[in-house]
């Protein structure tokens, strides 16, 4: 008789068998994803399916089928969880354990995700898990969320945290920028004066630190002229420096993408890594015919390998995409500024047609 057991840990677990119908079609549609919202451990999560993911940061023909677990509860952080996926043979003789299984664990914060690259398309074609007749697969996903050991202590901590007001430092610094009180430096951008505060700029940007407090010529100057940047872009960058937010990118669409393109250059120029990542994410999720060529040129010039990969995939996804992009002004700019990228595109197109 087995000895009695005592739980040392507590965990909430969600297990669901998903059917992916129309499997072949999901691979044909560029950037296709599917998702399902769930609640585990009192928190909201999103399980996402991506049929053409790539764990590497360049274009490859070896696309993977990927599942992602994302924590979407607002204000959540420090949540320990594991996420596993396995292919399942739905036939009566195949419902046992699958050798095709991947499990990963992580600490989650709001909007933090964990990717499980389950199987490549080439391996799936030769496996018993794909049902060609029905063009579908079955994948079992399990999300296990570790709960605090002392629930009462955790609840008390949450109550205490709830009594502490949320940080409004970004609002206070934003008001400082708006009011211009105590401003001790003025930038002239496209002929327009833009006042700011040296200490705030230097604290946020290593480039400003070197320019305003180092040995560079701007150190003693109260007026600095900025060339090759639109005043709207410079002001948006300053707003990020003071508040860590970019309102111009909150509204999706072509204008947000264009602003992200300009801000990427500004972020690189002033060493603002977080702003750089925000811009890259915005452009990755809003790739379109009118902007993809310009975005690809920026990705090449600023070393954004993942963004470059996604742009190339979009252009080569269909013949129609390629012809439409080639007719844009952005493509002419790409030809003039990054001819080597066109060579890469041509080589990938040739490989894809073999």
CSV table of C-alpha atoms in Angstrom, one decimal:
chain,number,residue,atom,x,y,z
A,1,UNK,CA,0.0,0.0,0.0
A,2,UNK,CA,1.6,3.4,-1.0
A,3,UNK,CA,2.4,5.8,1.8
A,4,UNK,CA,0.1,8.8,2.4
A,5,UNK,CA,1.1,11.9,0.5
A,6,UNK,CA,1.2,15.5,1.6
A,7,UNK,CA,1.2,18.3,-1.0
A,8,UNK,CA,4.2,20.6,-0.7
A,9,UNK,CA,3.0,22.8,-3.6
A,10,UNK,CA,-0.3,23.9,-5.0
A,11,UNK,CA,-1.0,24.4,-8.6
A,12,UNK,CA,-4.0,25.0,-10.9
A,13,UNK,CA,-4.0,23.1,-14.2
A,14,UNK,CA,-5.8,23.5,-17.5
A,15,UNK,CA,-5.7,20.7,-20.1
A,16,UNK,CA,-7.5,21.0,-23.5
A,17,UNK,CA,-7.4,19.0,-26.7
A,18,UNK,CA,-7.5,21.3,-29.7
A,19,UNK,CA,-8.4,20.3,-33.2
A,20,UNK,CA,-6.7,22.3,-36.0
A,21,UNK,CA,-8.9,22.0,-39.0
A,22,UNK,CA,-8.0,23.1,-42.5
A,23,UNK,CA,-4.3,22.6,-41.6
A,24,UNK,CA,-2.9,23.1,-45.1
A,25,UNK,CA,-4.9,26.4,-45.5
A,26,UNK,CA,-3.5,27.9,-42.3
A,27,UNK,CA,0.0,27.6,-43.8
A,28,UNK,CA,-0.9,29.5,-46.9
A,29,UNK,CA,-2.4,32.6,-45.3
A,30,UNK,CA,0.4,35.1,-44.3
A,31,UNK,CA,0.8,35.6,-40.5
A,32,UNK,CA,-2.3,33.5,-39.7
A,33,UNK,CA,-2.9,32.8,-36.1
A,34,UNK,CA,-5.7,31.4,-34.0
A,35,UNK,CA,-6.3,31.8,-30.2
A,36,UNK,CA,-8.5,30.8,-27.3
A,37,UNK,CA,-8.9,32.7,-24.0
A,38,UNK,CA,-8.9,30.7,-20.8
A,39,UNK,CA,-8.8,31.3,-17.0
A,40,UNK,CA,-6.3,29.3,-14.9
A,41,UNK,CA,-5.3,30.0,-11.3
A,42,UNK,CA,-7.6,33.0,-11.2
A,43,UNK,CA,-5.7,34.6,-14.1
A,44,UNK,CA,-6.6,35.2,-17.7
A,45,UNK,CA,-4.5,33.6,-20.4
A,46,UNK,CA,-4.4,33.3,-24.1
A,47,UNK,CA,-3.4,30.1,-26.0
A,48,UNK,CA,-2.3,31.0,-29.5
A,49,UNK,CA,-1.6,28.8,-32.5
A,50,UNK,CA,0.9,29.9,-35.2
A,51,UNK,CA,1.3,27.5,-38.2
A,52,UNK,CA,4.4,29.2,-39.7
A,53,UNK,CA,6.6,30.2,-36.8
A,54,UNK,CA,10.4,30.3,-37.1
A,55,UNK,CA,12.6,30.0,-34.0
A,56,UNK,CA,15.5,31.5,-35.9
A,57,UNK,CA,15.9,35.2,-36.8
A,58,UNK,CA,16.1,34.8,-40.6
A,59,UNK,CA,13.9,33.5,-43.4
A,60,UNK,CA,13.8,29.7,-43.5
A,61,UNK,CA,11.9,27.1,-45.3
A,62,UNK,CA,11.8,25.0,-42.2
A,63,UNK,CA,8.6,26.6,-40.6
A,64,UNK,CA,7.4,25.2,-37.3
A,65,UNK,CA,4.0,24.7,-35.9
A,66,UNK,CA,4.0,26.7,-32.7
A,67,UNK,CA,1.7,27.2,-29.7
A,68,UNK,CA,2.0,30.1,-27.3
A,69,UNK,CA,0.8,30.8,-23.8
A,70,UNK,CA,0.4,34.5,-22.9
A,71,UNK,CA,-0.6,36.0,-19.6
A,72,UNK,CA,-3.2,38.8,-20.3
A,73,UNK,CA,-4.5,39.7,-16.8
A,74,UNK,CA,-3.8,43.4,-16.2
A,75,UNK,CA,-1.1,44.2,-13.7
A,76,UNK,CA,-0.1,40.6,-13.2
A,77,UNK,CA,3.5,39.7,-12.6
A,78,UNK,CA,5.8,37.1,-11.0
A,79,UNK,CA,3.6,34.2,-12.0
A,80,UNK,CA,5.4,30.8,-12.3
A,81,UNK,CA,3.8,28.5,-14.9
A,82,UNK,CA,4.7,25.7,-17.2
A,83,UNK,CA,3.2,25.1,-20.7
A,84,UNK,CA,3.3,21.8,-22.6
A,85,UNK,CA,2.0,20.7,-26.0
A,86,UNK,CA,1.8,17.3,-27.5
A,87,UNK,CA,0.5,15.8,-30.8
A,88,UNK,CA,-2.3,13.3,-30.2
A,89,UNK,CA,-3.4,10.4,-32.4
A,90,UNK,CA,-7.2,10.5,-32.0
A,91,UNK,CA,-7.7,6.9,-33.1
A,92,UNK,CA,-8.8,4.4,-30.4
A,93,UNK,CA,-5.4,2.7,-30.4
A,94,UNK,CA,-3.4,6.0,-30.4
A,95,UNK,CA,-4.7,7.9,-27.4
A,96,UNK,CA,-1.7,7.0,-25.2
A,97,UNK,CA,1.4,9.1,-24.6
A,98,UNK,CA,2.9,10.9,-27.6
A,99,UNK,CA,6.6,11.0,-28.3
A,100,UNK,CA,6.1,14.4,-29.9
A,101,UNK,CA,5.7,16.5,-26.8
A,102,UNK,CA,7.4,19.8,-25.6
A,103,UNK,CA,7.2,21.4,-22.2
A,104,UNK,CA,8.6,24.7,-21.1
A,105,UNK,CA,8.3,26.8,-17.9
A,106,UNK,CA,8.8,30.5,-17.2
A,107,UNK,CA,8.0,33.4,-14.9
A,108,UNK,CA,5.2,35.4,-16.5
A,109,UNK,CA,4.3,39.1,-16.3
A,110,UNK,CA,1.4,40.9,-18.1
A,111,UNK,CA,1.7,40.3,-21.9
A,112,UNK,CA,4.7,38.0,-21.4
A,113,UNK,CA,4.4,34.9,-23.5
A,114,UNK,CA,6.1,31.5,-23.7
A,115,UNK,CA,6.5,29.7,-27.1
A,116,UNK,CA,6.5,26.0,-27.7
A,117,UNK,CA,7.8,25.0,-31.1
A,118,UNK,CA,6.1,21.6,-31.5
A,119,UNK,CA,7.0,20.1,-34.8
A,120,UNK,CA,8.3,21.1,-38.3
A,121,UNK,CA,6.0,20.7,-41.3
A,122,UNK,CA,8.5,18.3,-42.9
A,123,UNK,CA,8.4,16.0,-39.8
A,124,UNK,CA,4.6,16.3,-39.6
A,125,UNK,CA,4.2,15.2,-43.2
A,126,UNK,CA,5.9,11.9,-42.4
A,127,UNK,CA,4.1,11.3,-39.0
A,128,UNK,CA,1.0,9.5,-38.1
A,129,UNK,CA,-0.6,12.5,-36.4
A,130,UNK,CA,-1.7,14.3,-39.5
A,131,UNK,CA,-4.9,13.1,-41.1
A,132,UNK,CA,-4.6,13.9,-44.8
A,133,UNK,CA,-8.2,12.9,-45.4
A,134,UNK,CA,-9.5,15.4,-42.9
A,135,UNK,CA,-6.6,17.8,-43.2
A,136,UNK,CA,-6.4,18.2,-39.4
A,137,UNK,CA,-4.2,17.5,-36.4
A,138,UNK,CA,-5.1,17.2,-32.7
A,139,UNK,CA,-2.9,18.9,-30.1
A,140,UNK,CA,-3.2,18.7,-26.3
A,141,UNK,CA,-2.1,21.8,-24.4
A,142,UNK,CA,-1.6,21.9,-20.7
A,143,UNK,CA,-1.0,25.0,-18.6
A,144,UNK,CA,0.0,24.6,-15.0
A,145,UNK,CA,0.1,27.7,-12.8
A,146,UNK,CA,1.9,27.5,-9.5
A,147,UNK,CA,-0.1,29.0,-6.7
A,148,UNK,CA,1.4,30.8,-3.6
A,149,UNK,CA,2.1,28.4,-0.8
A,150,UNK,CA,0.4,30.5,1.8
A,151,UNK,CA,-2.8,31.7,0.3
A,152,UNK,CA,-3.8,33.8,3.3
A,153,UNK,CA,-0.4,35.5,3.3
A,154,UNK,CA,-0.8,36.1,-0.5
A,155,UNK,CA,-4.2,37.6,0.0
A,156,UNK,CA,-2.9,39.9,2.8
A,157,UNK,CA,-0.1,41.1,0.5
A,158,UNK,CA,-2.6,41.8,-2.2
A,159,UNK,CA,-4.7,43.8,0.1
A,160,UNK,CA,-1.7,45.8,1.3
A,161,UNK,CA,-0.6,46.4,-2.3
A,162,UNK,CA,-4.1,47.6,-3.2
A,163,UNK,CA,-3.9,50.3,-0.5
A,164,UNK,CA,-0.8,51.8,-2.2
A,165,UNK,CA,-1.5,54.2,-5.0
A,166,UNK,CA,-0.2,53.3,-8.4
A,167,UNK,CA,2.9,55.0,-9.6
A,168,UNK,CA,2.3,58.3,-11.3
A,169,UNK,CA,5.9,59.2,-11.9
A,170,UNK,CA,5.4,59.2,-15.7
A,171,UNK,CA,2.5,61.6,-15.3
A,172,UNK,CA,4.6,64.0,-13.2
A,173,UNK,CA,7.5,63.9,-15.6
A,174,UNK,CA,5.1,64.3,-18.5
A,175,UNK,CA,3.7,67.5,-16.9
A,176,UNK,CA,7.3,68.7,-16.4
A,177,UNK,CA,7.9,68.4,-20.1
A,178,UNK,CA,4.6,70.0,-20.9
A,179,UNK,CA,5.0,73.0,-18.6
A,180,UNK,CA,8.7,73.5,-19.5
A,181,UNK,CA,9.3,74.6,-15.9
A,182,UNK,CA,13.0,74.4,-15.1
A,183,UNK,CA,14.0,73.7,-18.7
A,184,UNK,CA,17.7,74.4,-19.1
A,185,UNK,CA,18.3,73.4,-22.8
A,186,UNK,CA,16.5,74.2,-26.0
A,187,UNK,CA,16.6,72.0,-29.2
A,188,UNK,CA,16.0,73.7,-32.5
A,189,UNK,CA,14.2,71.1,-34.7
A,190,UNK,CA,13.1,72.2,-38.2
A,191,UNK,CA,13.3,75.8,-37.0
A,192,UNK,CA,11.0,75.1,-34.0
A,193,UNK,CA,12.3,75.5,-30.4
A,194,UNK,CA,11.7,72.5,-28.1
A,195,UNK,CA,12.7,73.1,-24.4
A,196,UNK,CA,13.8,70.2,-22.2
A,197,UNK,CA,15.7,69.2,-19.1
A,198,UNK,CA,19.3,68.1,-19.3
A,199,UNK,CA,19.2,65.7,-16.3
A,200,UNK,CA,16.1,63.9,-17.5
A,201,UNK,CA,17.6,63.4,-20.9
A,202,UNK,CA,21.0,62.2,-19.6
A,203,UNK,CA,19.4,59.8,-17.2
A,204,UNK,CA,17.5,58.1,-20.0
A,205,UNK,CA,19.9,58.2,-22.9
A,206,UNK,CA,23.7,57.4,-22.9
A,207,UNK,CA,24.0,59.6,-26.0
A,208,UNK,CA,22.4,62.6,-24.2
A,209,UNK,CA,24.6,61.8,-21.2
A,210,UNK,CA,27.8,62.0,-23.3
A,211,UNK,CA,26.6,65.0,-25.3
A,212,UNK,CA,25.3,67.1,-22.3
A,213,UNK,CA,27.6,66.1,-19.5
A,214,UNK,CA,30.7,64.8,-21.4
A,215,UNK,CA,33.3,66.4,-23.5
A,216,UNK,CA,31.2,67.0,-26.6
A,217,UNK,CA,30.5,70.5,-27.7
A,218,UNK,CA,26.8,70.5,-26.6
A,219,UNK,CA,28.0,70.4,-22.9
A,220,UNK,CA,28.2,74.1,-22.4
A,221,UNK,CA,25.5,75.1,-25.0
A,222,UNK,CA,22.0,76.0,-24.0
A,223,UNK,CA,20.8,75.7,-27.6
A,224,UNK,CA,21.3,72.5,-29.7
A,225,UNK,CA,20.3,72.2,-33.3
A,226,UNK,CA,18.9,68.9,-34.5
A,227,UNK,CA,19.2,68.0,-38.2
A,228,UNK,CA,17.5,65.3,-40.3
A,229,UNK,CA,14.6,64.8,-37.9
A,230,UNK,CA,11.0,66.0,-38.1
A,231,UNK,CA,9.8,68.0,-35.1
A,232,UNK,CA,6.8,65.7,-34.5
A,233,UNK,CA,9.2,62.7,-34.4
A,234,UNK,CA,11.5,64.5,-32.0
A,235,UNK,CA,8.7,65.5,-29.7
A,236,UNK,CA,7.3,61.9,-29.7
A,237,UNK,CA,10.8,60.7,-28.7
A,238,UNK,CA,11.0,63.3,-25.9
A,239,UNK,CA,7.6,62.2,-24.7
A,240,UNK,CA,8.9,58.6,-24.4
A,241,UNK,CA,12.0,59.8,-22.6
A,242,UNK,CA,9.9,61.5,-20.0
A,243,UNK,CA,6.9,59.1,-19.7
A,244,UNK,CA,8.1,55.7,-21.2
A,245,UNK,CA,5.0,55.8,-23.4
A,246,UNK,CA,4.4,56.5,-27.1
A,247,UNK,CA,0.7,57.6,-27.6
A,248,UNK,CA,1.3,58.0,-31.4
A,249,UNK,CA,1.7,54.2,-31.7
A,250,UNK,CA,-1.5,53.3,-29.7
A,251,UNK,CA,-3.7,53.8,-32.8
A,252,UNK,CA,-2.9,51.0,-35.3
A,253,UNK,CA,-2.7,51.7,-39.0
A,254,UNK,CA,-0.4,53.2,-41.6
A,255,UNK,CA,0.2,56.5,-39.7
A,256,UNK,CA,1.4,54.5,-36.6
A,257,UNK,CA,3.7,52.4,-38.8
A,258,UNK,CA,5.2,55.5,-40.4
A,259,UNK,CA,5.8,57.0,-37.0
A,260,UNK,CA,7.4,53.7,-35.8
A,261,UNK,CA,9.7,53.9,-38.8
A,262,UNK,CA,10.9,57.4,-37.9
A,263,UNK,CA,11.1,56.6,-34.2
A,264,UNK,CA,13.2,53.5,-34.8
A,265,UNK,CA,15.9,55.8,-36.4
A,266,UNK,CA,15.6,58.2,-33.4
A,267,UNK,CA,15.8,55.4,-30.9
A,268,UNK,CA,19.0,54.1,-32.5
A,269,UNK,CA,20.4,57.6,-32.7
A,270,UNK,CA,20.0,58.3,-29.0
A,271,UNK,CA,20.5,54.7,-27.6
A,272,UNK,CA,16.9,54.2,-26.5
A,273,UNK,CA,16.7,50.4,-26.5
A,274,UNK,CA,13.1,50.1,-25.1
A,275,UNK,CA,11.8,52.5,-27.7
A,276,UNK,CA,13.6,50.6,-30.4
A,277,UNK,CA,11.9,47.4,-29.4
A,278,UNK,CA,8.5,49.0,-29.2
A,279,UNK,CA,8.9,50.3,-32.7
A,280,UNK,CA,10.1,47.0,-34.0
A,281,UNK,CA,7.1,45.2,-32.5
A,282,UNK,CA,4.7,47.8,-34.0
A,283,UNK,CA,6.2,47.3,-37.5
A,284,UNK,CA,6.2,43.5,-37.1
A,285,UNK,CA,2.5,43.4,-36.4
A,286,UNK,CA,1.5,46.0,-39.1
A,287,UNK,CA,3.3,44.9,-42.2
A,288,UNK,CA,1.5,46.0,-45.4
A,289,UNK,CA,2.2,46.5,-49.1
A,290,UNK,CA,2.6,50.3,-48.8
A,291,UNK,CA,5.1,50.2,-46.0
A,292,UNK,CA,6.9,46.9,-46.1
A,293,UNK,CA,9.7,48.0,-48.5
A,294,UNK,CA,10.6,51.0,-46.4
A,295,UNK,CA,10.4,48.9,-43.3
A,296,UNK,CA,12.7,46.3,-44.8
A,297,UNK,CA,15.3,48.9,-45.6
A,298,UNK,CA,15.2,50.2,-42.0
A,299,UNK,CA,15.5,46.7,-40.7
A,300,UNK,CA,18.6,46.1,-42.7
A,301,UNK,CA,20.2,49.5,-41.8
A,302,UNK,CA,19.5,49.1,-38.1
A,303,UNK,CA,20.2,45.4,-37.6
A,304,UNK,CA,16.7,44.3,-36.9
A,305,UNK,CA,16.9,40.7,-38.0
A,306,UNK,CA,13.5,39.5,-36.9
A,307,UNK,CA,11.8,42.5,-38.6
A,308,UNK,CA,13.8,41.8,-41.7
A,309,UNK,CA,12.7,38.2,-41.7
A,310,UNK,CA,9.0,39.1,-41.4
A,311,UNK,CA,9.2,41.7,-44.2
A,312,UNK,CA,10.8,39.2,-46.5
A,313,UNK,CA,8.2,36.5,-45.7
A,314,UNK,CA,5.4,39.0,-46.5
A,315,UNK,CA,6.9,40.0,-49.8
A,316,UNK,CA,7.5,36.4,-50.9
A,317,UNK,CA,4.2,35.0,-49.5
A,318,UNK,CA,2.5,35.5,-52.9
A,319,UNK,CA,3.3,36.6,-56.4
A,320,UNK,CA,0.7,39.3,-55.9
A,321,UNK,CA,2.5,40.7,-52.9
A,322,UNK,CA,5.8,40.8,-54.8
A,323,UNK,CA,4.3,42.7,-57.7
A,324,UNK,CA,2.4,45.1,-55.5
A,325,UNK,CA,5.4,45.9,-53.4
A,326,UNK,CA,7.7,46.4,-56.5
A,327,UNK,CA,5.3,49.1,-57.7
A,328,UNK,CA,5.7,51.3,-54.5
A,329,UNK,CA,7.9,54.3,-53.9
A,330,UNK,CA,9.3,52.4,-50.9
A,331,UNK,CA,10.7,49.7,-53.2
A,332,UNK,CA,12.6,52.3,-55.2
A,333,UNK,CA,14.1,53.5,-52.0
A,334,UNK,CA,15.0,49.9,-51.1
A,335,UNK,CA,16.7,49.5,-54.4
A,336,UNK,CA,18.8,52.6,-54.0
A,337,UNK,CA,19.7,52.2,-50.3
A,338,UNK,CA,20.0,48.4,-49.8
A,339,UNK,CA,20.7,46.6,-53.1
A,340,UNK,CA,22.1,43.6,-51.2
A,341,UNK,CA,18.6,42.9,-49.7
A,342,UNK,CA,17.2,42.6,-53.2
A,343,UNK,CA,19.8,39.9,-53.9
A,344,UNK,CA,18.7,38.0,-50.8
A,345,UNK,CA,15.1,38.3,-51.9
A,346,UNK,CA,16.0,36.9,-55.3
A,347,UNK,CA,17.9,34.0,-53.9
A,348,UNK,CA,15.1,33.1,-51.5
A,349,UNK,CA,12.6,33.3,-54.4
A,350,UNK,CA,14.7,31.0,-56.5
A,351,UNK,CA,15.1,28.5,-53.6
A,352,UNK,CA,11.3,28.6,-53.0
A,353,UNK,CA,10.6,27.7,-56.6
A,354,UNK,CA,12.9,24.7,-56.7
